[in-house]
Amino acid sequence: MMAFRRTKNKIIKDHKKLSFDYVPRELPNRDKQINRLFTLFRGVVDSDISQNVFLQGSVGTGKTATAKRFCLDFKKWASEEGKKLDYIFVNCRRSNNNSQAMWKMVSHFDKRFPDRGFSVGEMMKILGKHIKEKGIHLMIILDEVDHLIKKDGSELIYLFSRFDDESFTPQGSVSLILISQKNALEFLEEGALSSFKRGNRIKFPKYNPSELYDILEQRSGLALYPDSIKEQELQLLADIAAKRGDARLGIELMEKSALLTEEKSRDKIDAEEIRHAKAEVDPYFTENRIRSLNEQEKIILLASARLLKNKAFTTTGELEEQYKVTTEGYGINTLGHTQFWKYIKSLTEEGLLDSKTVSTGTGRTTKITVSDIPAELLEQKLESIIER
Ligand SMILES: Nc1ncnc2c1ncn2[C@@H]1O[C@H](COP(=O)(O)OP(=O)(O)OP(=O)(O)O)[C@@H](O)[C@H]1O
Ligand SMILES: [Mg+2]
């Protein structure tokens, strides 16, 4: 048998807080969306009305997390205001037809409800009975709703939007929150669409690097031991995730790089682990790709790799110095500044280098890094490819 050493984890303090379904108490940079939800839904409590709301935004923009956080907090607030309210979350990728979605809702109230033998219409009536008996307002969240619409059209949404008119329940008993990456409203038929007012559509824009920084800083505080990731490395994570504006990518990379660091029994996540994690998620630097570069491009990448082996970012000035030393080492002619700069730009455009201009105390400078491959690995590859 292997002798597993019982080493203590040095990076991850609470793994649950990195999992996909954990929802933090606060969601940085989503105040606007949460306030809009509150403005729309407070009428449910104040004036017994219903609401139909649509949340839209691309991958990892916090739609699901925001809806969950809002429902949790709103239910509590409503109960303090003396209003009985409950909510049901249906993931329509998993429950992707009307019958399954209805079953999910009914079994929220009756854990042993049989999963066959009832039609959609019958389950609707049963749901209405539960709502009436309990005297609650029910918020139904149809997450990733496009899967349901694709399968079964918009009938269910239509039925819910006039749930009360069909006299299943008293007026103002059921609200809907639809969530989708795409504009799912486009696929609704007239009847279902008319219940979604213009003002009831809430957009979730892609996160920018500084917003992702806030999110990742919060998450590292919750999930990791203090000081196990520093500012520069958090910034690198945020910059990588910002290429897609995707908080999930940032958190996944944080988890992967934390695990890689623990494997090495180190106590700080460094840039190389982050690049390793990124390369695992989507490899970009293939052998062919590197071979297809010209000699100068290879040398510039090699110089970058050498500088980045133990740090998150370098600068153009520093890189140009290293580039000169490297060309001399290989006996290759050294380009002037303008040419050198052109190559930096084209390597950046190709996604092989990442560069961004930042303001510093003394002016502006360009920070350069690689994010798609560990610098050490890139160095080895280039050294074996470049001819002496
Ligand atoms: N503002 C935020 N603050 C803290 N964590 C966030 C924030 N936004 C997103 N997250 C986290 O990022 C991950 C992705 O968020 P979420 O699942 O809500 O995205 P989504 O918009 O529903 O994406 P998809 O369209 O793929 O379903 C989750 O782990 C979530 O907790
Ligand atoms: Mg989601």
Short mmCIF file of C-alpha atoms and ligand atoms in Angstrom, two decimals:
data_model
loop_
_atom_site.label_atom_id
_atom_site.label_comp_id
_atom_site.label_asym_id
_atom_site.label_seq_id
_atom_site.Cartn_x
_atom_site.Cartn_y
_atom_site.Cartn_z
CA MET A 1 0.00 0.00 0.00
CA MET A 2 1.11 3.53 -0.67
CA ALA A 3 2.25 5.48 2.30
CA PHE A 4 0.16 8.58 2.02
CA ARG A 5 1.69 11.35 3.99
CA ARG A 6 -0.84 13.21 6.04
CA THR A 7 0.24 16.64 4.99
CA LYS A 8 -1.96 19.53 5.84
CA ASN A 9 -3.51 21.45 2.96
CA LYS A 10 -1.69 24.70 2.72
CA ILE A 11 -3.84 26.66 0.32
CA ILE A 12 -7.49 25.63 0.38
CA LYS A 13 -9.22 26.35 3.67
CA ASP A 14 -12.80 25.59 2.59
CA HIS A 15 -13.25 23.67 -0.64
CA LYS A 16 -17.06 24.02 -0.67
CA LYS A 17 -16.68 27.71 -1.28
CA LEU A 18 -15.07 27.04 -4.64
CA SER A 19 -17.85 24.73 -5.79
CA PHE A 20 -20.21 25.73 -8.57
CA ASP A 21 -23.32 25.89 -6.44
CA TYR A 22 -21.96 27.93 -3.54
CA VAL A 23 -23.49 31.40 -3.42
CA PRO A 24 -21.65 34.03 -1.39
CA ARG A 25 -23.55 36.41 0.88
CA GLU A 26 -22.49 39.42 -1.15
CA LEU A 27 -22.09 39.55 -4.93
CA PRO A 28 -19.62 42.28 -5.84
CA ASN A 29 -20.60 44.35 -8.89
CA ARG A 30 -24.13 43.02 -9.11
CA ASP A 31 -25.81 45.65 -6.88
CA LYS A 32 -27.54 47.19 -9.85
CA GLN A 33 -29.18 43.94 -10.91
CA ILE A 34 -30.15 43.03 -7.36
CA ASN A 35 -31.66 46.47 -6.76
CA ARG A 36 -33.67 46.20 -9.96
CA LEU A 37 -35.00 42.83 -8.84
CA PHE A 38 -35.96 44.31 -5.50
CA THR A 39 -37.71 47.28 -7.12
CA LEU A 40 -39.69 44.94 -9.35
CA PHE A 41 -40.58 42.42 -6.67
CA ARG A 42 -41.39 44.66 -3.75
CA GLY A 43 -44.84 45.12 -5.31
CA VAL A 44 -45.42 41.44 -4.67
CA VAL A 45 -45.19 42.19 -0.97
CA ASP A 46 -46.66 45.72 -0.90
CA SER A 47 -49.55 45.32 -3.33
CA ASP A 48 -50.02 41.57 -3.90
CA ILE A 49 -49.15 41.73 -7.58
CA SER A 50 -47.21 39.22 -9.71
CA GLN A 51 -44.06 39.87 -11.68
CA ASN A 52 -42.51 38.29 -14.74
CA VAL A 53 -38.82 39.08 -15.11
CA PHE A 54 -36.18 38.02 -17.60
CA LEU A 55 -32.44 37.88 -16.80
CA GLN A 56 -30.03 37.73 -19.70
CA GLY A 57 -26.24 37.65 -20.00
CA SER A 58 -23.39 35.54 -21.32
CA VAL A 59 -21.61 32.64 -19.59
CA GLY A 60 -20.48 33.19 -15.99
CA THR A 61 -21.94 36.68 -15.59
CA GLY A 62 -23.64 35.76 -12.32
CA LYS A 63 -27.23 35.25 -13.46
CA THR A 64 -27.84 32.07 -11.48
CA ALA A 65 -25.94 33.28 -8.42
CA THR A 66 -27.78 36.61 -8.43
CA ALA A 67 -31.19 34.96 -8.77
CA LYS A 68 -30.41 32.54 -5.93
CA ARG A 69 -29.04 35.23 -3.65
CA PHE A 70 -32.00 37.47 -4.39
CA CYS A 71 -34.60 34.76 -3.70
CA LEU A 72 -32.97 33.76 -0.41
CA ASP A 73 -32.78 37.34 0.84
CA PHE A 74 -36.15 38.40 -0.56
CA LYS A 75 -37.97 35.49 1.07
CA LYS A 76 -36.52 36.55 4.41
CA TRP A 77 -37.37 40.20 3.86
CA ALA A 78 -40.93 39.32 2.79
CA SER A 79 -41.46 37.22 5.89
CA GLU A 80 -40.32 40.13 8.08
CA GLU A 81 -42.95 42.20 6.24
CA GLY A 82 -45.54 39.57 7.06
CA LYS A 83 -45.83 38.11 3.55
CA LYS A 84 -45.58 34.37 3.04
CA LEU A 85 -43.46 33.69 0.02
CA ASP A 86 -41.61 30.70 -1.37
CA TYR A 87 -39.54 30.01 -4.46
CA ILE A 88 -38.61 27.04 -6.63
CA PHE A 89 -35.50 26.83 -8.73
CA VAL A 90 -35.81 24.73 -11.88
CA ASN A 91 -32.76 24.11 -14.02
CA CYS A 92 -34.24 23.59 -17.47
CA ARG A 93 -31.13 21.94 -18.84
CA ARG A 94 -31.71 19.11 -16.38
CA SER A 95 -35.53 19.28 -16.45
CA ASN A 96 -35.85 20.02 -20.13
CA ASN A 97 -39.48 19.31 -20.88
CA ASN A 98 -42.76 20.63 -19.48
CA SER A 99 -43.54 17.42 -17.65
CA GLN A 100 -40.19 17.25 -15.85
CA ALA A 101 -40.26 20.93 -15.00
CA MET A 102 -43.76 20.57 -13.52
CA TRP A 103 -42.71 17.48 -11.59
CA LYS A 104 -39.82 19.43 -10.10
CA MET A 105 -42.26 22.10 -8.89
CA VAL A 106 -44.85 19.75 -7.47
CA SER A 107 -42.26 17.65 -5.68
CA HIS A 108 -41.02 20.79 -3.95
CA PHE A 109 -44.23 20.59 -1.90
CA ASP A 110 -44.66 16.83 -1.94
CA LYS A 111 -41.34 15.03 -1.72
CA ARG A 112 -42.90 11.69 -2.63
CA PHE A 113 -44.88 12.83 -5.63
CA PRO A 114 -44.66 10.04 -8.28
CA ASP A 115 -42.57 10.88 -11.31
CA ARG A 116 -45.07 9.50 -13.80
CA GLY A 117 -48.79 9.16 -14.27
CA PHE A 118 -49.77 12.83 -14.14
CA SER A 119 -50.24 15.17 -17.09
CA VAL A 120 -48.84 18.69 -17.17
CA GLY A 121 -52.34 20.11 -16.69
CA GLU A 122 -52.99 17.91 -13.66
CA MET A 123 -49.69 18.86 -12.08
CA MET A 124 -50.52 22.53 -12.61
CA LYS A 125 -53.77 22.09 -10.71
CA ILE A 126 -51.95 20.27 -7.90
CA LEU A 127 -49.39 23.07 -7.73
CA GLY A 128 -52.24 25.60 -7.56
CA LYS A 129 -53.75 23.67 -4.67
CA HIS A 130 -50.49 23.75 -2.69
CA ILE A 131 -50.20 27.49 -3.25
CA LYS A 132 -53.77 28.12 -2.13
CA GLU A 133 -53.54 25.87 0.93
CA LYS A 134 -50.32 27.43 2.11
CA GLY A 135 -51.44 30.95 1.23
CA ILE A 136 -48.10 31.80 -0.30
CA HIS A 137 -46.79 33.76 -3.22
CA LEU A 138 -44.64 31.43 -5.33
CA MET A 139 -41.66 32.61 -7.34
CA ILE A 140 -40.74 30.14 -10.07
CA ILE A 141 -37.24 30.46 -11.50
CA LEU A 142 -36.72 28.79 -14.86
CA ASP A 143 -32.93 28.83 -15.24
CA GLU A 144 -31.39 28.15 -18.66
CA VAL A 145 -34.93 28.38 -19.94
CA ASP A 146 -33.93 28.21 -23.62
CA HIS A 147 -33.53 24.43 -23.23
CA LEU A 148 -37.15 24.13 -22.19
CA ILE A 149 -38.41 26.42 -24.93
CA LYS A 150 -36.41 24.53 -27.53
CA LYS A 151 -37.98 21.26 -26.45
CA ASP A 152 -41.54 22.18 -25.68
CA GLY A 153 -42.11 25.75 -26.87
CA SER A 154 -43.46 28.51 -24.66
CA GLU A 155 -46.71 26.90 -23.53
CA LEU A 156 -45.66 26.48 -19.92
CA ILE A 157 -44.55 30.10 -19.65
CA TYR A 158 -47.84 31.16 -21.19
CA LEU A 159 -49.83 29.07 -18.71
CA PHE A 160 -47.92 30.45 -15.74
CA SER A 161 -48.29 34.02 -16.92
CA ARG A 162 -52.06 33.57 -16.60
CA PHE A 163 -52.03 31.08 -13.78
CA ASP A 164 -54.26 33.28 -11.64
CA ASP A 165 -56.70 34.12 -14.45
CA GLU A 166 -57.27 30.41 -14.93
CA SER A 167 -58.48 30.64 -11.32
CA PHE A 168 -56.10 28.02 -10.04
CA THR A 169 -55.20 30.51 -7.36
CA PRO A 170 -56.03 34.01 -6.06
CA GLN A 171 -54.70 36.99 -8.04
CA GLY A 172 -51.00 37.70 -7.64
CA SER A 173 -49.93 34.24 -6.50
CA VAL A 174 -47.26 33.26 -9.00
CA SER A 175 -44.23 35.16 -10.35
CA LEU A 176 -41.76 34.01 -12.96
CA ILE A 177 -38.06 34.65 -13.34
CA LEU A 178 -36.67 33.40 -16.64
CA ILE A 179 -32.90 33.15 -17.10
CA SER A 180 -30.96 32.62 -20.30
CA GLN A 181 -27.71 33.44 -22.08
CA LYS A 182 -29.59 34.06 -25.28
CA ASN A 183 -32.51 36.33 -25.80
CA ALA A 184 -35.04 33.63 -24.99
CA LEU A 185 -37.89 36.13 -25.29
CA GLU A 186 -37.40 36.07 -29.04
CA PHE A 187 -38.67 32.52 -29.06
CA LEU A 188 -41.78 33.18 -27.03
CA GLU A 189 -45.11 33.26 -28.78
CA GLU A 190 -47.17 36.43 -28.65
CA GLY A 191 -49.32 35.38 -25.70
CA ALA A 192 -46.44 34.42 -23.45
CA LEU A 193 -44.35 37.38 -24.53
CA SER A 194 -46.97 39.98 -23.67
CA SER A 195 -46.54 39.27 -19.96
CA PHE A 196 -42.91 40.45 -20.08
CA LYS A 197 -42.79 44.22 -19.98
CA ARG A 198 -39.81 46.04 -21.42
CA GLY A 199 -38.65 47.23 -18.02
CA ASN A 200 -38.63 43.70 -16.72
CA ARG A 201 -35.54 42.62 -18.62
CA ILE A 202 -32.35 42.77 -16.64
CA LYS A 203 -29.02 42.61 -18.47
CA PHE A 204 -25.92 40.97 -17.03
CA PRO A 205 -22.91 42.45 -18.85
CA LYS A 206 -19.62 40.59 -19.10
CA TYR A 207 -17.32 41.33 -16.17
CA ASN A 208 -14.26 43.51 -16.82
CA PRO A 209 -10.85 42.77 -15.25
CA SER A 210 -11.35 45.00 -12.23
CA GLU A 211 -14.80 43.58 -11.49
CA LEU A 212 -13.38 40.08 -11.73
CA TYR A 213 -10.58 41.12 -9.42
CA ASP A 214 -13.16 42.08 -6.77
CA ILE A 215 -14.98 38.78 -7.21
CA LEU A 216 -11.81 36.69 -7.04
CA GLU A 217 -10.43 38.63 -4.10
CA GLN A 218 -13.65 37.96 -2.21
CA ARG A 219 -13.59 34.28 -3.16
CA SER A 220 -9.96 33.82 -2.18
CA GLY A 221 -10.77 35.33 1.21
CA LEU A 222 -13.60 32.85 1.72
CA ALA A 223 -11.97 29.71 0.36
CA LEU A 224 -8.21 30.06 0.79
CA TYR A 225 -5.89 30.58 3.73
CA PRO A 226 -4.77 34.16 4.25
CA ASP A 227 -1.90 35.29 2.01
CA SER A 228 -1.93 32.20 -0.16
CA ILE A 229 -2.46 34.33 -3.25
CA LYS A 230 -0.99 37.79 -3.75
CA GLU A 231 -2.32 40.81 -5.61
CA GLN A 232 -0.33 40.29 -8.83
CA GLU A 233 -1.45 36.68 -9.14
CA LEU A 234 -5.08 37.59 -8.46
CA GLN A 235 -4.75 40.21 -11.17
CA LEU A 236 -3.43 37.59 -13.57
CA LEU A 237 -6.42 35.34 -12.81
CA ALA A 238 -8.80 38.25 -13.33
CA ASP A 239 -7.17 39.19 -16.64
CA ILE A 240 -7.42 35.65 -17.97
CA ALA A 241 -11.07 35.32 -16.97
CA ALA A 242 -11.81 38.76 -18.41
CA LYS A 243 -11.09 37.50 -21.91
CA ARG A 244 -14.50 35.91 -21.62
CA GLY A 245 -15.92 38.18 -18.92
CA ASP A 246 -16.60 34.96 -17.05
CA ALA A 247 -16.46 34.68 -13.24
CA ARG A 248 -16.81 30.91 -13.35
CA LEU A 249 -13.62 30.59 -15.38
CA GLY A 250 -11.80 32.73 -12.81
CA ILE A 251 -12.99 30.61 -9.89
CA GLU A 252 -12.21 27.35 -11.68
CA LEU A 253 -8.69 28.52 -12.43
CA MET A 254 -8.27 29.60 -8.82
CA GLU A 255 -9.28 26.12 -7.66
CA LYS A 256 -7.06 24.30 -10.18
CA SER A 257 -4.02 26.42 -9.48
CA ALA A 258 -4.57 26.03 -5.72
CA LEU A 259 -4.64 22.24 -6.10
CA LEU A 260 -1.49 22.26 -8.25
CA THR A 261 0.24 24.38 -5.62
CA GLU A 262 -0.80 22.00 -2.86
CA GLU A 263 0.54 19.06 -4.85
CA LYS A 264 3.90 20.76 -4.77
CA SER A 265 3.54 21.39 -1.02
CA ARG A 266 4.02 25.10 -1.54
CA ASP A 267 2.12 27.69 0.41
CA LYS A 268 1.62 30.40 -2.21
CA ILE A 269 -0.04 30.23 -5.63
CA ASP A 270 2.36 31.62 -8.18
CA ALA A 271 1.85 32.72 -11.77
CA GLU A 272 3.26 29.47 -13.15
CA GLU A 273 0.55 27.40 -11.43
CA ILE A 274 -2.10 29.71 -12.85
CA ARG A 275 -0.69 29.25 -16.36
CA HIS A 276 -0.59 25.49 -15.82
CA ALA A 277 -4.25 25.56 -14.82
CA LYS A 278 -5.11 27.67 -17.85
CA ALA A 279 -3.22 25.37 -20.20
CA GLU A 280 -5.20 22.44 -18.81
CA VAL A 281 -8.49 24.20 -19.33
CA ASP A 282 -7.73 25.12 -22.92
CA PRO A 283 -4.37 24.42 -24.50
CA TYR A 284 -3.42 27.14 -26.95
CA PHE A 285 0.32 26.81 -27.40
CA THR A 286 0.61 23.80 -29.61
CA GLU A 287 3.97 22.70 -30.96
CA ASN A 288 2.84 23.56 -34.50
CA ARG A 289 1.85 26.99 -33.52
CA ILE A 290 5.26 27.77 -32.06
CA ARG A 291 7.11 26.23 -34.99
CA SER A 292 5.20 28.41 -37.42
CA LEU A 293 6.58 31.61 -35.87
CA ASN A 294 9.54 33.39 -37.43
CA GLU A 295 12.92 33.56 -35.70
CA GLN A 296 12.45 37.01 -34.17
CA GLU A 297 9.05 36.06 -32.76
CA LYS A 298 10.50 32.92 -31.22
CA ILE A 299 13.29 34.92 -29.61
CA ILE A 300 10.87 37.50 -28.21
CA LEU A 301 8.72 34.75 -26.73
CA LEU A 302 11.79 33.05 -25.31
CA ALA A 303 12.91 36.29 -23.68
CA SER A 304 9.42 36.71 -22.21
CA ALA A 305 9.36 33.16 -20.90
CA ARG A 306 12.72 33.62 -19.18
CA LEU A 307 11.51 36.75 -17.42
CA LEU A 308 8.14 35.32 -16.46
CA LYS A 309 9.35 32.12 -14.87
CA ASN A 310 8.98 33.60 -11.44
CA LYS A 311 6.64 36.50 -11.78
CA ALA A 312 3.17 37.36 -13.02
CA PHE A 313 4.03 40.32 -15.28
CA THR A 314 6.99 41.99 -16.94
CA THR A 315 7.30 45.36 -18.70
CA THR A 316 8.25 46.33 -22.27
CA GLY A 317 11.48 47.97 -21.07
CA GLU A 318 12.57 44.89 -19.19
CA LEU A 319 11.56 42.63 -22.05
CA GLU A 320 13.51 44.66 -24.61
CA GLU A 321 16.66 44.35 -22.47
CA GLN A 322 16.19 40.59 -22.15
CA TYR A 323 15.46 40.37 -25.89
CA LYS A 324 18.83 42.02 -26.69
CA VAL A 325 20.69 39.62 -24.43
CA THR A 326 18.89 36.69 -26.01
CA THR A 327 19.53 37.69 -29.64
CA GLU A 328 23.21 38.15 -28.78
CA GLY A 329 23.27 34.73 -27.15
CA TYR A 330 21.98 33.16 -30.34
CA GLY A 331 24.04 35.35 -32.68
CA ILE A 332 20.93 36.79 -34.29
CA ASN A 333 20.56 40.44 -35.35
CA THR A 334 18.81 42.68 -32.84
CA LEU A 335 15.86 44.69 -34.13
CA GLY A 336 15.40 48.38 -33.35
CA HIS A 337 12.74 49.55 -30.95
CA THR A 338 10.03 50.22 -33.56
CA GLN A 339 10.35 46.80 -35.15
CA PHE A 340 10.54 45.12 -31.75
CA TRP A 341 7.35 46.90 -30.71
CA LYS A 342 5.57 45.79 -33.89
CA TYR A 343 6.33 42.20 -33.04
CA ILE A 344 5.02 42.63 -29.50
CA LYS A 345 1.81 43.92 -31.00
CA SER A 346 1.41 41.11 -33.47
CA LEU A 347 2.21 38.44 -30.85
CA THR A 348 -0.43 40.03 -28.63
CA GLU A 349 -2.97 40.07 -31.42
CA GLU A 350 -2.34 36.40 -32.00
CA GLY A 351 -2.96 35.75 -28.32
CA LEU A 352 0.53 34.39 -27.65
CA LEU A 353 1.47 37.30 -25.39
CA ASP A 354 -0.90 39.31 -23.25
CA SER A 355 -0.16 42.97 -22.92
CA LYS A 356 -2.02 45.84 -21.40
CA THR A 357 -1.20 49.46 -20.78
CA VAL A 358 -1.57 50.64 -17.21
CA SER A 359 -1.09 54.01 -15.53
CA THR A 360 1.57 54.20 -12.88
CA GLY A 361 2.67 57.01 -10.61
CA THR A 362 5.20 58.19 -13.17
CA GLY A 363 3.26 57.68 -16.40
CA ARG A 364 2.05 54.80 -18.49
CA THR A 365 3.69 51.47 -18.94
CA THR A 366 2.83 48.24 -20.73
CA LYS A 367 2.58 45.10 -18.64
CA ILE A 368 3.29 41.89 -20.50
CA THR A 369 2.60 38.30 -19.57
CA VAL A 370 1.81 34.87 -20.97
CA SER A 371 -1.30 33.21 -19.65
CA ASP A 372 -1.84 30.18 -21.80
CA ILE A 373 1.23 28.17 -20.91
CA PRO A 374 3.63 27.98 -17.95
CA ALA A 375 6.66 30.14 -18.77
CA GLU A 376 9.05 27.34 -17.88
CA LEU A 377 7.39 24.97 -20.34
CA LEU A 378 7.39 27.63 -23.04
CA GLU A 379 11.09 28.25 -22.45
CA GLN A 380 11.89 24.55 -22.81
CA LYS A 381 9.84 24.23 -25.98
CA LEU A 382 11.44 27.27 -27.59
CA GLU A 383 14.96 26.27 -26.61
CA SER A 384 14.47 22.93 -28.30
CA ILE A 385 13.00 24.51 -31.44
CA ILE A 386 15.29 27.50 -32.06
CA GLU A 387 18.33 26.57 -34.11
CA ARG A 388 21.67 27.59 -32.82
N1 LIG B 1 -20.72 39.10 -8.62
C1 LIG B 1 -20.27 37.92 -8.18
N2 LIG B 1 -19.72 37.81 -6.96
C2 LIG B 1 -19.27 36.62 -6.51
N3 LIG B 1 -19.31 35.48 -7.22
C3 LIG B 1 -19.84 35.54 -8.46
C4 LIG B 1 -20.35 36.75 -9.00
N4 LIG B 1 -20.81 36.50 -10.24
C5 LIG B 1 -20.60 35.21 -10.48
N5 LIG B 1 -20.02 34.61 -9.41
C6 LIG B 1 -19.63 33.21 -9.30
O1 LIG B 1 -19.18 32.80 -10.59
C7 LIG B 1 -19.70 31.53 -10.95
C8 LIG B 1 -20.58 31.65 -12.17
O2 LIG B 1 -21.73 32.44 -11.86
P1 LIG B 1 -23.19 31.98 -12.32
O3 LIG B 1 -23.30 30.51 -12.23
O4 LIG B 1 -24.17 32.79 -11.57
O5 LIG B 1 -23.13 32.42 -13.86
P2 LIG B 1 -24.29 32.37 -14.94
O6 LIG B 1 -24.45 33.74 -15.47
O7 LIG B 1 -25.48 31.69 -14.36
O8 LIG B 1 -23.60 31.46 -16.07
P3 LIG B 1 -24.30 30.41 -17.09
O9 LIG B 1 -24.91 31.24 -18.17
O10 LIG B 1 -23.14 29.60 -17.60
O11 LIG B 1 -25.30 29.62 -16.32
C9 LIG B 1 -20.43 31.04 -9.71
O12 LIG B 1 -19.54 30.26 -8.94
C10 LIG B 1 -20.78 32.30 -8.96
O13 LIG B 1 -20.86 32.09 -7.57
MG MG B 2 -26.39 29.87 -14.70
#
